Amino acid sequence: MKKTFLAGALSIACFTGGFGLQANAQENVDVASFIHPKQAVAATKQAQSMTYQDLYKTLVISKLDYEDKDMTLVTTKNNITLKISLQALLKVNKMSAQEQKEFKELFGDSIQMKFTPSGNAFKAEVYAQGKWQALDNANLNAFVGAIQEGNIDLKSGGYFTDTIGHWAEGYIQLLFQLDIINGTSATTFNPNGQVTRGQLVSMIFRATGLDVNKDYEGPATYKDLANFPGAKEVAILEEYGLIDIFDGDNFEPYKPATREEMAFVTARYLESMDFDVSKVSKNNPFTDKNQMRQETVESIGLLKQLGVIDGANGQFNPKGNLTRAQFSKILTLTLMLVGADE
């Protein structure tokens, strides 16, 4: 009988950022007065001593909680610009007509901020009253405290120069902070590189919260893992029934994983985390369904219905490979489903 593990094996930080606005009539711009005092206090003085790289990590992760129409974030090696709409703020905060008027007089329809590196630190500015103005430490602290409500203690490293401005930078950064993915070097991630079977297993394994020292009970049935560093991870996930899609004598850890193999393993991960799939349709709408292995059809349908995967022009391309950036998004969305279901 296959094992199952508890849904609480990994605690996922679900971001619910947003401003708690408390507007007051004033002559000078004071961003802190538009942010709930408790949130400002929660930030302590951490933002004042943040490096530019840590600020980047905080912002790209926090962006995951916002729809594009509510927040835009543009990152480059030279600066970060951020815009949050008044409508986004109104979704999470009550504002009187007078407060909305005061906001618009200061910021317009959106609050805009710009961050520019200065050595290891950065300069912070807000666009208010028709011009860019410097943010003092109190304002900066209040802003960062509000936007990073789902707090993660940032670890060192992970400032990947080849993901700055990439559409998947937030997903990549979140998984790096959760110790689920690694870069290809200290400063690169190779977002367009292909995911191998071994990498797929390693990332799913780390997401489970299992431990190779505590959970390993013996070698896998595959015959080609003697020199593969992740052999124990493969063995453990095989024991749990997550990688039955790889049903040959050899695992071939360095072979690129196909999209349908990824979907099968990801769906099995969801089920093993005790995520209730019974109420979710497994209808597979893709027109290339006849090209899928029979055992992957429902897995692909499940993930499609959950909004975790998508295709192009009505097709899923099951035999195609997936990039490291693509799987970073897929795995992040999967983890958020698990976190929301707890």
Coordinates of C-alpha atoms in Angstrom, one line a residue:
M1 CA 0.0 0.0 0.0
K2 CA 1.3 3.5 -0.9
K3 CA 2.0 5.9 1.8
T4 CA 0.3 9.3 2.3
F5 CA 1.7 12.3 4.1
L6 CA 0.0 15.1 6.0
A7 CA -1.2 18.3 4.4
G8 CA 0.7 20.3 7.0
A9 CA 4.1 19.0 6.0
L10 CA 5.0 22.4 4.5
S11 CA 3.7 25.8 5.7
I12 CA 3.1 28.0 2.7
A13 CA 3.1 31.7 3.1
C14 CA 0.0 33.1 1.4
F15 CA 0.3 36.7 0.7
T16 CA -2.6 39.0 1.5
G17 CA -0.8 42.3 1.2
G18 CA -2.6 45.6 1.0
F19 CA -2.8 49.0 2.6
G20 CA -4.9 49.9 5.5
L21 CA -5.5 53.5 4.7
Q22 CA -6.1 56.2 7.3
A23 CA -6.1 59.5 5.4
N24 CA -5.6 62.8 7.1
A25 CA -5.6 66.3 5.6
Q26 CA -2.0 67.5 5.5
E27 CA 0.2 69.9 3.8
N28 CA 3.2 67.6 3.3
V29 CA 3.2 64.1 1.8
D30 CA 3.2 61.4 4.5
V31 CA 2.7 57.9 3.1
A32 CA 2.7 56.5 6.7
S33 CA -0.6 58.3 7.4
F34 CA -2.2 56.3 4.6
I35 CA -1.1 53.0 6.1
H36 CA -2.6 51.4 9.2
P37 CA -0.4 52.1 12.3
K38 CA -0.4 48.4 13.3
Q39 CA 1.1 47.5 10.0
A40 CA 3.7 50.2 10.3
V41 CA 4.7 48.9 13.7
A42 CA 4.9 45.4 12.5
A43 CA 7.5 46.4 10.0
T44 CA 9.8 47.6 12.9
K45 CA 12.9 49.2 11.3
Q46 CA 13.8 46.3 9.0
A47 CA 13.1 48.2 5.8
Q48 CA 15.6 50.9 6.8
S49 CA 18.4 48.5 6.7
M50 CA 17.3 46.4 3.8
T51 CA 19.7 45.9 0.9
Y52 CA 18.4 46.7 -2.6
Q53 CA 18.6 42.9 -3.4
D54 CA 16.3 42.1 -0.4
L55 CA 13.9 44.8 -1.3
Y56 CA 13.7 43.3 -4.8
K57 CA 13.0 39.9 -3.4
T58 CA 10.3 41.3 -1.1
L59 CA 8.5 43.2 -3.8
V60 CA 8.5 40.4 -6.5
I61 CA 7.2 37.9 -4.0
S62 CA 4.5 40.4 -2.7
K63 CA 3.4 41.0 -6.3
L64 CA 2.1 37.5 -6.4
D65 CA -0.8 38.5 -4.3
Y66 CA -2.0 41.2 -6.7
E67 CA -3.7 41.1 -10.1
D68 CA -1.9 42.9 -12.8
K69 CA -4.7 45.6 -13.0
D70 CA -4.2 46.3 -9.3
M71 CA -0.4 46.3 -9.2
T72 CA 2.3 46.8 -11.8
L73 CA 5.9 46.1 -10.9
V74 CA 8.8 46.8 -13.3
T75 CA 12.2 45.5 -12.3
T76 CA 15.5 46.2 -14.0
K77 CA 19.1 46.1 -12.8
N78 CA 19.0 49.9 -12.4
N79 CA 15.7 50.4 -10.6
I80 CA 12.3 49.1 -9.5
T81 CA 9.1 50.9 -10.1
L82 CA 5.9 50.0 -8.4
K83 CA 2.3 51.2 -8.9
I84 CA -0.7 50.2 -6.8
S85 CA -4.1 51.4 -7.9
L86 CA -6.6 53.1 -5.6
Q87 CA -9.1 50.5 -6.6
A88 CA -6.8 47.8 -5.3
L89 CA -6.6 49.6 -2.0
L90 CA -10.4 50.0 -1.8
K91 CA -10.8 46.2 -2.1
V92 CA -9.2 45.8 1.4
N93 CA -9.9 49.1 3.1
K94 CA -12.9 51.3 3.7
M95 CA -12.3 54.9 2.5
S96 CA -14.7 57.7 2.7
A97 CA -15.3 60.0 -0.2
Q98 CA -13.2 62.6 1.5
E99 CA -10.4 60.2 2.1
Q100 CA -10.5 59.1 -1.6
K101 CA -10.4 62.8 -2.6
E102 CA -7.3 63.4 -0.4
F103 CA -5.6 60.3 -1.8
K104 CA -6.2 61.5 -5.4
E105 CA -4.9 65.0 -4.6
L106 CA -1.7 63.5 -3.4
F107 CA -1.1 60.5 -5.7
G108 CA -3.7 60.5 -8.5
D109 CA -5.4 57.2 -9.2
S110 CA -2.4 55.1 -8.1
I111 CA 0.4 55.4 -5.6
Q112 CA 3.7 55.1 -7.4
M113 CA 7.1 54.4 -5.9
K114 CA 10.6 54.1 -7.3
F115 CA 13.6 52.4 -5.8
T116 CA 17.1 53.0 -7.1
P117 CA 20.2 51.1 -5.9
S118 CA 22.8 53.1 -4.0
G119 CA 25.7 50.8 -3.0
N120 CA 24.2 48.0 -1.1
A121 CA 21.3 50.2 -0.1
F122 CA 18.8 52.1 -2.1
K123 CA 17.0 55.4 -2.6
A124 CA 13.2 55.3 -2.2
E125 CA 10.9 57.9 -3.8
V126 CA 7.1 58.4 -4.1
Y127 CA 5.3 60.3 -6.9
A128 CA 3.1 62.8 -5.1
Q129 CA 1.7 66.2 -5.8
G130 CA 3.0 66.0 -9.4
K131 CA 6.7 65.2 -8.7
W132 CA 9.0 62.5 -7.3
Q133 CA 9.8 63.0 -3.6
A134 CA 12.1 61.2 -1.3
L135 CA 10.6 58.7 1.2
D136 CA 11.9 59.0 4.7
N137 CA 12.6 55.9 6.9
A138 CA 9.2 56.0 8.6
N139 CA 7.3 56.1 5.4
L140 CA 9.5 53.4 3.8
N141 CA 9.0 51.2 6.9
A142 CA 5.3 51.6 6.8
F143 CA 5.1 50.9 3.1
V144 CA 7.2 47.7 3.2
G145 CA 5.4 46.5 6.4
A146 CA 2.1 46.8 4.6
I147 CA 3.0 45.2 1.4
Q148 CA 4.8 42.2 2.9
E149 CA 2.0 41.1 5.3
G150 CA 2.7 37.5 4.5
N151 CA 6.2 37.6 6.0
I152 CA 9.1 35.4 4.9
D153 CA 12.5 35.7 6.6
L154 CA 14.6 36.3 3.5
K155 CA 17.7 34.1 3.2
S156 CA 20.9 35.2 1.5
G157 CA 21.5 34.7 -2.2
G158 CA 18.9 34.2 -4.8
Y159 CA 19.4 37.5 -6.6
F160 CA 19.4 35.9 -10.0
T161 CA 20.5 38.4 -12.7
D162 CA 18.9 36.4 -15.5
T163 CA 15.4 36.5 -13.9
I164 CA 15.3 40.3 -13.2
G165 CA 12.3 41.5 -15.2
H166 CA 11.3 37.9 -16.2
W167 CA 7.6 37.1 -16.0
A168 CA 8.3 34.3 -13.5
E169 CA 10.7 36.2 -11.2
G170 CA 8.2 36.2 -8.3
Y171 CA 7.5 32.5 -8.5
I172 CA 11.2 31.7 -8.8
Q173 CA 12.0 33.9 -5.8
L174 CA 9.3 32.5 -3.6
L175 CA 10.4 28.9 -4.2
F176 CA 14.0 29.9 -3.6
Q177 CA 13.1 31.4 -0.3
L178 CA 11.2 28.3 0.6
D179 CA 14.3 26.1 -0.1
I180 CA 12.5 24.3 -2.9
I181 CA 14.6 25.4 -5.9
N182 CA 18.2 26.5 -6.4
G183 CA 20.0 28.5 -9.0
T184 CA 22.4 27.2 -11.5
S185 CA 25.0 29.4 -9.9
A186 CA 25.0 32.1 -7.1
T187 CA 23.7 34.7 -9.5
T188 CA 21.9 32.7 -12.3
F189 CA 18.8 30.6 -12.5
N190 CA 18.6 29.7 -16.2
P191 CA 14.8 30.2 -16.3
N192 CA 14.5 28.9 -19.9
G193 CA 16.4 25.7 -19.2
Q194 CA 14.6 22.4 -19.3
V195 CA 13.5 20.6 -16.1
T196 CA 15.0 17.2 -15.9
R197 CA 13.3 14.2 -14.2
G198 CA 15.8 14.4 -11.4
Q199 CA 15.1 18.1 -10.8
L200 CA 11.3 17.5 -10.9
V201 CA 11.6 14.9 -8.2
S202 CA 13.9 17.1 -6.1
M203 CA 11.6 20.1 -6.2
I204 CA 8.5 18.0 -5.5
F205 CA 10.4 16.2 -2.7
R206 CA 11.3 19.5 -1.0
A207 CA 7.7 20.7 -1.3
T208 CA 6.5 17.7 0.6
G209 CA 8.5 18.5 3.7
L210 CA 9.9 14.9 3.8
D211 CA 13.4 14.2 5.1
V212 CA 15.9 12.0 3.3
N213 CA 17.4 10.9 6.6
K214 CA 14.2 10.2 8.4
D215 CA 12.0 8.9 5.6
Y216 CA 14.3 6.8 3.5
E217 CA 13.6 3.1 3.9
G218 CA 15.6 1.6 1.0
P219 CA 16.7 2.0 -2.6
A220 CA 14.3 2.6 -5.5
T221 CA 13.5 -0.1 -8.0
Y222 CA 15.2 1.8 -10.8
K223 CA 18.5 0.4 -11.8
D224 CA 20.4 3.5 -12.9
L225 CA 20.5 5.6 -9.7
A226 CA 23.8 4.4 -8.2
N227 CA 25.6 7.6 -9.0
F228 CA 22.7 10.0 -8.9
P229 CA 22.8 12.4 -5.9
G230 CA 19.1 12.4 -5.5
A231 CA 18.6 8.7 -5.4
K232 CA 17.1 8.7 -1.9
E233 CA 14.6 11.3 -2.9
V234 CA 13.5 9.2 -5.9
A235 CA 13.2 6.2 -3.7
I236 CA 11.1 8.0 -1.1
L237 CA 8.7 9.4 -3.7
E238 CA 8.4 6.1 -5.4
E239 CA 7.4 4.6 -2.1
Y240 CA 4.7 7.3 -1.8
G241 CA 3.5 6.6 -5.3
L242 CA 4.2 10.0 -6.7
I243 CA 6.3 9.0 -9.6
D244 CA 4.6 5.9 -11.0
I245 CA 4.6 7.6 -14.4
F246 CA 8.2 6.7 -14.7
D247 CA 7.5 3.0 -15.0
G248 CA 10.6 1.7 -16.8
D249 CA 13.6 -0.2 -15.4
N250 CA 15.6 3.0 -15.5
F251 CA 14.6 6.4 -14.1
E252 CA 16.9 8.4 -16.4
P253 CA 17.3 11.4 -14.0
Y254 CA 19.1 13.7 -16.5
K255 CA 16.4 13.2 -19.2
P256 CA 14.1 16.2 -19.6
A257 CA 10.7 15.7 -18.0
T258 CA 7.7 15.9 -20.3
R259 CA 4.7 18.1 -19.6
E260 CA 2.5 15.1 -19.0
E261 CA 5.0 13.6 -16.6
M262 CA 5.1 16.8 -14.7
A263 CA 1.3 17.0 -14.6
F264 CA 1.1 13.4 -13.3
V265 CA 3.6 14.0 -10.5
T266 CA 2.2 17.4 -9.5
A267 CA -1.4 16.0 -9.3
R268 CA -0.2 13.0 -7.2
Y269 CA 1.6 15.5 -4.9
L270 CA -1.7 17.4 -4.5
E271 CA -3.5 14.2 -3.6
S272 CA -0.8 13.1 -1.2
M273 CA -0.9 16.4 0.6
D274 CA -4.5 15.5 1.5
F275 CA -5.9 18.2 -0.9
D276 CA -9.5 17.3 -1.5
V277 CA -9.8 16.7 -5.3
S278 CA -13.1 14.9 -5.0
K279 CA -15.0 18.1 -5.6
V280 CA -12.9 19.2 -8.6
S281 CA -13.7 18.2 -12.1
K282 CA -11.0 16.2 -13.9
N283 CA -12.5 17.0 -17.3
N284 CA -9.6 17.4 -19.8
P285 CA -10.6 19.9 -22.5
F286 CA -7.4 19.8 -24.5
T287 CA -7.8 18.9 -28.2
D288 CA -4.6 16.8 -28.2
K289 CA -5.9 14.5 -25.5
N290 CA -5.4 11.5 -27.8
Q291 CA -1.6 12.1 -27.6
M292 CA -1.5 11.7 -23.8
R293 CA -0.7 8.6 -21.9
Q294 CA -4.0 7.3 -20.5
E295 CA -2.8 7.6 -16.9
T296 CA -2.1 11.3 -17.3
V297 CA -5.4 12.4 -18.9
E298 CA -7.2 13.0 -15.6
S299 CA -4.1 14.5 -13.9
I300 CA -3.8 17.1 -16.7
G301 CA -7.6 17.7 -16.5
L302 CA -7.5 18.2 -12.8
L303 CA -4.6 20.7 -12.9
K304 CA -6.3 22.6 -15.8
Q305 CA -9.6 22.8 -13.8
L306 CA -7.7 24.1 -10.8
G307 CA -6.0 26.8 -12.9
V308 CA -2.5 25.4 -12.3
I309 CA -1.7 24.6 -15.9
D310 CA -2.7 25.9 -19.3
G311 CA -2.0 25.2 -22.9
A312 CA -1.8 27.1 -26.2
N313 CA -4.4 27.2 -28.9
G314 CA -6.5 24.5 -27.1
Q315 CA -3.6 22.1 -26.9
F316 CA -1.4 20.9 -24.0
N317 CA 1.5 19.5 -25.9
P318 CA 1.9 16.5 -23.5
K319 CA 5.2 15.2 -25.0
G320 CA 6.8 18.6 -24.9
N321 CA 9.3 19.7 -22.3
L322 CA 8.8 22.5 -19.8
T323 CA 11.2 25.2 -18.6
R324 CA 12.4 25.9 -15.1
A325 CA 10.4 29.2 -15.2
Q326 CA 7.2 27.4 -16.2
F327 CA 7.5 24.8 -13.5
S328 CA 8.3 27.4 -10.9
K329 CA 4.9 29.0 -11.7
I330 CA 3.1 25.6 -11.7
L331 CA 4.6 24.5 -8.4
T332 CA 3.9 27.9 -6.7
L333 CA 0.3 27.8 -7.7
T334 CA 0.1 24.2 -6.5
L335 CA 1.6 25.1 -3.1
M336 CA -0.8 28.0 -2.8
L337 CA -3.7 25.6 -3.3
V338 CA -2.3 23.3 -0.6
G339 CA -1.8 26.3 1.7
A340 CA -5.3 27.6 1.1
D341 CA -6.8 24.2 1.8
E342 CA -5.3 23.9 5.2

